[in-house]
Amino acid sequence: MAKGALWKFRRKKADREPSSATRDTPVMPEDAVPLRQLLGVATLTPAQAALLARDVIGGVEALRRLGPDGVVFDTGSVRLTSSGHVGFAPMWYDGSQRASDAAAALLDELIGNVRNGSAQRRDAVSHIERLGDANGNLTSLANRVNEVAAELLNGEAGPRVRHVRRGLGALVTASLGLERGSEDAARRPEVIQPAPAPAVMPRITKLPRSQRMPRRRIFHSRRRGRGWKVPLAAAVAAAVVVAGWWGAPRVWAELEDGWDELFGASNPPPTEIDPVSPPPESEDDDGEAGEGDGDTTDDESALADVEPPAPESAGAINEVSLEAADGTCEADQPCPVRVEVDLEPAASSRQVTWSFDVVDRCGEDVATQPGVTVTAQAGWTSVWGDSQVDVPSGTALAIMAVTESPANASSSPLLIPEDDGTC
């Protein structure tokens, strides 16, 4: 059976044809649409175009085998039904017209329609474009069409072909709906709508004065505020102002103290520690000493004050303090001490180093012993450290903590023994 739906035509008598033999156009189904009309409103996919080309070429070969007459057809004589099959309404005549030329022209129109499709189908379109390279007789053209259709439709039959044919039928149905809709609109008689009647405004009649609602002004219906609200608000505001004026300085001072406790005071109050020195001798003591036998030695003389080797504050160091950790220190014994250094706060960390000077107040000998190095972080205002000083033997000694960095400062002397001692 030939591909596509074929219709047989009744041949006219030769005596009725003055110069050529023609055949009557067969009656097509109502659901058939000319291919030219379908190509004008829809863009086919490469698979749909390949199936149409295969059906058309197969139908042309079948028509040519019916008789020796030439076949003339175009996209107007090729019809597509709602089932997706191809039918023909060709014109026949006795001449030398080549059916392959008419088929090649129809394939060119199919190729031009497919090229207007999506760019994502570029590979499939390239298969359809191979149909334009086919030349020669109808048999070679049919071979090329069957080859391209087999590549795009995965064979002669199967689910792929049925799916593509249903898609063609859906296009025909949609095209018929558009055509019938336009015909119905053209046949629909024009209905003249009557002009709307002019709107009549209802007549407003005035009510008798006895039936009118009483008029009240807006401010009459408002609830007036009480007169005591304004004085009360003023009294509350005055109380808030007085409380703020009285308590604000105190609150500010407490906040400032708390801030200083947390982050250290930027300007700590200076603290001065008087050096430890023996009490001054009175004139009576001097007189009594002068009236003696004159055998007084240097050991019994009063001891001089110990001069610190550096000032009490210098540079970033505000004060250096030294105290015995156990309360007192004794000669010829290790003495645990604590050193505390008050600093100016800095933006970066720094090292604080100190050592100990042990002074023999009788012989004025000074011995230096190593101390401690502490790293003060940014913003710190004080550091401290515990050390142990080896106290030599002697009757009158003194220990002082001397900083070496970040500045050179000294603490007050720590006397051993505490009662000043004698030489």
XYZ file of C-alpha atoms in Angstrom, residues 36 54 59 93 99 123 138 145 147 159 202 211 225 230 234 238 259 271 289 292 328 407 417 419:
24
model
C 0.490 25.647 2.300
C 8.507 10.760 3.303
C 2.397 9.346 -2.485
C -2.031 16.668 -17.780
C 7.374 15.036 -10.885
C 21.721 19.496 14.588
C 12.261 10.847 -8.220
C 14.190 11.329 1.937
C 17.515 8.032 4.659
C 6.347 4.956 19.036
C -34.607 61.202 40.542
C -39.053 65.508 59.792
C -10.577 66.969 78.135
C -2.262 69.929 81.791
C 3.653 70.106 83.841
C 9.264 69.648 86.378
C 34.934 52.863 83.784
C 51.212 58.792 94.770
C 77.220 63.370 122.734
C 81.041 62.464 126.473
C 59.773 41.587 107.210
C 62.172 53.832 81.685
C 66.108 45.742 109.860
C 64.380 49.890 113.074
